[in-house]
mmCIF file of C-alpha atoms in Angstrom:
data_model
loop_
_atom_site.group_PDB
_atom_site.id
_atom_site.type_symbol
_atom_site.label_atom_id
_atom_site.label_comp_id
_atom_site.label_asym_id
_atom_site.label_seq_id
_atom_site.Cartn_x
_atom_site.Cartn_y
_atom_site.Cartn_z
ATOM 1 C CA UNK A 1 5.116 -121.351 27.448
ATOM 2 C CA UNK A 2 6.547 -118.139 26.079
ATOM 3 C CA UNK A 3 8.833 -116.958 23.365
ATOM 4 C CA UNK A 4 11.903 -118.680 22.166
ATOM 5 C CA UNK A 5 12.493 -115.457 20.311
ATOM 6 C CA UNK A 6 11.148 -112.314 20.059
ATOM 7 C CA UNK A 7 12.327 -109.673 17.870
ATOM 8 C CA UNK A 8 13.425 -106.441 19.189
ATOM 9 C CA UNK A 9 12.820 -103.999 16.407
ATOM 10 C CA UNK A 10 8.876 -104.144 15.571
ATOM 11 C CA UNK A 11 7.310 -104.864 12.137
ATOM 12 C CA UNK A 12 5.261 -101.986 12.853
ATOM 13 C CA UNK A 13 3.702 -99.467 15.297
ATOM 14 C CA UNK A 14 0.995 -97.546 15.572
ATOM 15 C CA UNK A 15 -0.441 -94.890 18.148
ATOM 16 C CA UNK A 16 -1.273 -97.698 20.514
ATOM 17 C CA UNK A 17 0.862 -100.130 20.090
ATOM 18 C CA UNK A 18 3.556 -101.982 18.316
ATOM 19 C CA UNK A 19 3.602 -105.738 16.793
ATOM 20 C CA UNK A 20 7.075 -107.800 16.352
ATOM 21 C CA UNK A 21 7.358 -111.109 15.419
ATOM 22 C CA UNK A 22 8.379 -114.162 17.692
ATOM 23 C CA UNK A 23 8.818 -117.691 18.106
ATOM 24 C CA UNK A 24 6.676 -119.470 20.485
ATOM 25 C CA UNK A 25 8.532 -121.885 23.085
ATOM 26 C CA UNK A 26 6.200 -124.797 22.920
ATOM 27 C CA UNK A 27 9.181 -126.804 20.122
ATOM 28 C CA UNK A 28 6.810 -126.261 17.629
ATOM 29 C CA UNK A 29 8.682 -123.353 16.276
ATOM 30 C CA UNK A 30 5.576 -121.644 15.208
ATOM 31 C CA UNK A 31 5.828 -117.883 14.321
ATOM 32 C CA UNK A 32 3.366 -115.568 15.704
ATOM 33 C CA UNK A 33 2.740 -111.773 16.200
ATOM 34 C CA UNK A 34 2.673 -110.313 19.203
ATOM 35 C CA UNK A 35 0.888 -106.560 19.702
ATOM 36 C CA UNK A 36 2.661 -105.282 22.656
ATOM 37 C CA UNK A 37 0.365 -101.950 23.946
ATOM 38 C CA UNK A 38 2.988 -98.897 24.368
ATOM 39 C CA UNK A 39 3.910 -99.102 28.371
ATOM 40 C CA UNK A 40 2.705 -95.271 28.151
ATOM 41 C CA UNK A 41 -0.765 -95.535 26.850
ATOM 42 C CA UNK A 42 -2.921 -96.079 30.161
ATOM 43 C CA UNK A 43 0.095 -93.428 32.238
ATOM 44 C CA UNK A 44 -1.611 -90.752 30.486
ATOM 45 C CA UNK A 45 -5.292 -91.735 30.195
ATOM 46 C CA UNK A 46 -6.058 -89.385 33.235
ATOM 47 C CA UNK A 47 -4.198 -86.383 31.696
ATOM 48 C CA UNK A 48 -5.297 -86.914 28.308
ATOM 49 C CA UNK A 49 -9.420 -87.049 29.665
ATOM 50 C CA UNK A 50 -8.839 -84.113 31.271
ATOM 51 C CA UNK A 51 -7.245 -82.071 29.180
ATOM 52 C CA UNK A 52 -10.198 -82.731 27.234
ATOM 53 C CA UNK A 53 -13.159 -82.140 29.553
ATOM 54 C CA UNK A 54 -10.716 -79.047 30.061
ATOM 55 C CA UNK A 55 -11.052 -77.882 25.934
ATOM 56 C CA UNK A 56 -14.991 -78.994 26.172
ATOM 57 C CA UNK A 57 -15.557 -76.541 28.909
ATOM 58 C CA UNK A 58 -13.744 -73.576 26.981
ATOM 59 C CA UNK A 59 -15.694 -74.120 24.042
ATOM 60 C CA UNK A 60 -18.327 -74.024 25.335
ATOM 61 C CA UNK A 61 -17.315 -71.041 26.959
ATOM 62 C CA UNK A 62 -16.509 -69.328 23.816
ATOM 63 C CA UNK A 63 -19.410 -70.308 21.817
ATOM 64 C CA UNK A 64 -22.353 -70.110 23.844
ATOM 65 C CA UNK A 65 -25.094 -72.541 22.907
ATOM 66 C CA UNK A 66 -22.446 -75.450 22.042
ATOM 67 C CA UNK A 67 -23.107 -78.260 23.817
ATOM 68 C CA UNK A 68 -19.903 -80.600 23.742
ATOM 69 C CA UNK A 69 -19.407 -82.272 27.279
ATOM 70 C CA UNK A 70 -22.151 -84.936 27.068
ATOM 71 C CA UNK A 71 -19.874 -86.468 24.366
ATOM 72 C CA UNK A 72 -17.237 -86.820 27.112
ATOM 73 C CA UNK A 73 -18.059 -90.023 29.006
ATOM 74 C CA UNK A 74 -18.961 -91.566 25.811
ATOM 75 C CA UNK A 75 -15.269 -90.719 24.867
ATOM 76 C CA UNK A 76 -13.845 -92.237 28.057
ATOM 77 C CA UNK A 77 -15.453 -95.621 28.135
ATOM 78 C CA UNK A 78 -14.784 -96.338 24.320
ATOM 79 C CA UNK A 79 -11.137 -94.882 25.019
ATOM 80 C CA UNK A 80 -11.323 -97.522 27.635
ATOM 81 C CA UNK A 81 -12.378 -100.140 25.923
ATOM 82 C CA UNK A 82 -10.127 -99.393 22.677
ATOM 83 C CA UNK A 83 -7.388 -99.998 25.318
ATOM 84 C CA UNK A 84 -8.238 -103.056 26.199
ATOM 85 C CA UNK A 85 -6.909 -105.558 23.720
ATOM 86 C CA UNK A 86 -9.305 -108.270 25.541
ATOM 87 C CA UNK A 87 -11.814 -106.680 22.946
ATOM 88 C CA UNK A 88 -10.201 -106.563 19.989
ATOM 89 C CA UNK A 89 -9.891 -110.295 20.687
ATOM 90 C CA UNK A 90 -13.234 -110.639 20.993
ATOM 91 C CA UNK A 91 -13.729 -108.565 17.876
ATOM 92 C CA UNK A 92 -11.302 -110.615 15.950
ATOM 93 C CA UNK A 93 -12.858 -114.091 17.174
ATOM 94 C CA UNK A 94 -16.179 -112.606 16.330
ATOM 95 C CA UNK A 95 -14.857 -111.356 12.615
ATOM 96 C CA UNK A 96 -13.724 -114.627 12.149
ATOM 97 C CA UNK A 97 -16.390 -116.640 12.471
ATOM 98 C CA UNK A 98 -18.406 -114.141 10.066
ATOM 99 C CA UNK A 99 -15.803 -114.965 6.976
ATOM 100 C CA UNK A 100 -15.149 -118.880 8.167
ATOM 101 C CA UNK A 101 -16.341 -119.956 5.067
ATOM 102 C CA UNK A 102 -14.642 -117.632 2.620
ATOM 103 C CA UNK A 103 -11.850 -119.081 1.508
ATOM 104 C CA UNK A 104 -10.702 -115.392 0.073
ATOM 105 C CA UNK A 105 -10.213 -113.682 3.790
ATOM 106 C CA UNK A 106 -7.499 -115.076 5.944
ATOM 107 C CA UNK A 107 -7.541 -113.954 9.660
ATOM 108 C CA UNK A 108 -4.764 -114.680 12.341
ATOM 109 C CA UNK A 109 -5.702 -117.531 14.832
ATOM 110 C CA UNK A 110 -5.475 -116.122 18.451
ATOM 111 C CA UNK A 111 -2.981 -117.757 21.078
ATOM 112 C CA UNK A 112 -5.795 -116.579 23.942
ATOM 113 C CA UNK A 113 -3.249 -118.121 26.820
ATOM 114 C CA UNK A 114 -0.765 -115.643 25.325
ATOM 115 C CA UNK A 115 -3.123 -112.278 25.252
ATOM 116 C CA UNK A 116 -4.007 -110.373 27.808
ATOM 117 C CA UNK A 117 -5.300 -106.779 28.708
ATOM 118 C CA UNK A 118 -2.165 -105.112 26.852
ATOM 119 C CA UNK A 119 -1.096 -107.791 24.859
ATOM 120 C CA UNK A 120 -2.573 -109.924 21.889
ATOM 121 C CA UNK A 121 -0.438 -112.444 20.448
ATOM 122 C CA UNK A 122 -1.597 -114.177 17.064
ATOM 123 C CA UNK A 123 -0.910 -116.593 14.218
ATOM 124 C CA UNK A 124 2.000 -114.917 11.998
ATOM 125 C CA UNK A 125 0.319 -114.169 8.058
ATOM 126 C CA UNK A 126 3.073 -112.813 5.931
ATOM 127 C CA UNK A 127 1.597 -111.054 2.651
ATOM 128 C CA UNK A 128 2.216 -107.686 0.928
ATOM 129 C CA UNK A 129 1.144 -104.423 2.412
ATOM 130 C CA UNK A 130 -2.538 -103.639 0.627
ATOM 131 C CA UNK A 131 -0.764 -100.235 -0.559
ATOM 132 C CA UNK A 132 2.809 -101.476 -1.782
ATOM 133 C CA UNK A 133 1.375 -101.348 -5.033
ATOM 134 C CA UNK A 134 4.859 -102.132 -6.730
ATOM 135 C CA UNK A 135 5.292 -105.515 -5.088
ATOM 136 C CA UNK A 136 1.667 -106.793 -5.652
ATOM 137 C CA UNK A 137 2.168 -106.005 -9.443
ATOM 138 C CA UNK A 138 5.353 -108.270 -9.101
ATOM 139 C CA UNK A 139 4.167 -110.749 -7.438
ATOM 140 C CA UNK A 140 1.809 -111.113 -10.296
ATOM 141 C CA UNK A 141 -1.616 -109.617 -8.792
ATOM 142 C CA UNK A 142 -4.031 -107.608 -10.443
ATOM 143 C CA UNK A 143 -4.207 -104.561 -8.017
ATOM 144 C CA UNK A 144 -7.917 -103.245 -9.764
ATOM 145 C CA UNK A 145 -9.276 -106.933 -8.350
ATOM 146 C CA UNK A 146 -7.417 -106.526 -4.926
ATOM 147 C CA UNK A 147 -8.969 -102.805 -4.653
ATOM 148 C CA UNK A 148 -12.341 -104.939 -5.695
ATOM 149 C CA UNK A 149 -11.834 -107.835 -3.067
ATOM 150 C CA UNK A 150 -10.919 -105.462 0.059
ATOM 151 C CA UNK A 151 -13.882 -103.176 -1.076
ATOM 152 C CA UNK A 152 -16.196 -106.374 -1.208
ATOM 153 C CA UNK A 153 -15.139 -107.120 2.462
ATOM 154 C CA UNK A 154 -15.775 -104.145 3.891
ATOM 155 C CA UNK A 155 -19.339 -104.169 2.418
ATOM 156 C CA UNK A 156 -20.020 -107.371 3.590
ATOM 157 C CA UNK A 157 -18.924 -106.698 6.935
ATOM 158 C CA UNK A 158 -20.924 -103.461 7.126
ATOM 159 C CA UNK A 159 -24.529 -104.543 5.048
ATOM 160 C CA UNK A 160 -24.158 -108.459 5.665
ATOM 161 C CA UNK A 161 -22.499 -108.809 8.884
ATOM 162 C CA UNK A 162 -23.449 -105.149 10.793
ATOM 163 C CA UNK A 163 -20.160 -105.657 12.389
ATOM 164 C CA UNK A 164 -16.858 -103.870 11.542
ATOM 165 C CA UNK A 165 -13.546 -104.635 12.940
ATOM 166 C CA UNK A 166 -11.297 -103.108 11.079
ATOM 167 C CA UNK A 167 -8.530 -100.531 11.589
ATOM 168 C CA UNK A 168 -8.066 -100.247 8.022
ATOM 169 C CA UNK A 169 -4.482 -99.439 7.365
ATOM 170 C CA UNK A 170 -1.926 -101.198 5.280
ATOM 171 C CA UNK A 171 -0.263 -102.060 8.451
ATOM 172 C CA UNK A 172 -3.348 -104.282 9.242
ATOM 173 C CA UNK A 173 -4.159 -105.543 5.368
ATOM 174 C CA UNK A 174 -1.796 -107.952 3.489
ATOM 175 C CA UNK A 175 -2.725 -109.337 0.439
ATOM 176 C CA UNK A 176 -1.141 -113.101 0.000
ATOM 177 C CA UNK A 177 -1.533 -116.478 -2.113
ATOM 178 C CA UNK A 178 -4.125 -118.863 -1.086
ATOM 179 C CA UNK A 179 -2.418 -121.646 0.475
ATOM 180 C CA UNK A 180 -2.685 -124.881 -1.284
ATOM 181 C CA UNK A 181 -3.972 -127.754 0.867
ATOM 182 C CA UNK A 182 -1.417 -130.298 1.289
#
């Protein structure tokens, strides 16, 4: 089990976490992601709650008749939850089986013995960044039907599927060539 390699500097990071790419240890040699929560994230969940119960109460000090700290445990059990990359698991299983039979979405397979509360580790999909707008030209797409696919998925998650998982930045969208079935 494990990594026969992982690399050090990530492929990218975001306020939560940070993804690099590895090499699983099974002699396969397969290449996967792993999202690797920052070590600092749930450290200052307690200060970072009450700092804000702390800014609810002033302003509703200051502006009598605002009504802001109902919002607060609302806050505090999605911030849990958003921490918990057992979710987004679930979300991504869930997403998945919504777009198994469109052959134009591509989401990474989950390795669910190698994810955990603070780690998700997944199927490796190279592609371009959605916004490296240069690249996709050379590669030869046609960025207007790109804009037109990714615009078409997010409908269909949102009026077909009433589901959304999405963190919608180019860090998460990669646009790549359908593989051709051996």
């Amino acid at each position: 089990g494990g990594f026969a390699s992982f690399e050090p500097e990530p492929l990218g990071c975001a306020s939560l976490a940070q993804v690099h790419k590895a090499t699983l240890n099974d002699g396969s040699g397969r290449v996967v992601a792993v999202k690797v929560q920052h070590r600092w994230m749930s450290a200052h969940l307690s200060s970072d709650i009450l700092t804000m119960e702390w800014a609810a109460w002033g302003l509703e000090r200051a502006f009598p008749g605002v009504e802001i700290q109902w919002i607060l445990p609302v806050f505090e059990r999605n911030l849990l939850r958003e921490l918990d990359f057992r979710m987004e698991c679930d979300n991504l299983r869930r997403c998945a089986v919504n777009f198994a039979g469109n052959a134009l979405v591509a989401l990474p397979g989950l390795l669910p013995e190698l994810c955990s509360r603070r780690v998700i580790t997944m199927e490796y999909l190279p592609g371009i960044k959605v916004d490296d707008v240069t690249r996709l030209k050379e590669a030869g797409f046609d960025t207007a039907a790109v804009g037109a696919l990714v615009t078409k998925v997010f409908g269909e998650m949102v009026f077909s599927h009433g589901f959304v998982h999405c963190d919608p930045h180019p860090g998460n969208l990669f646009i790549r060539r359908r593989p051709v079935d051996p």
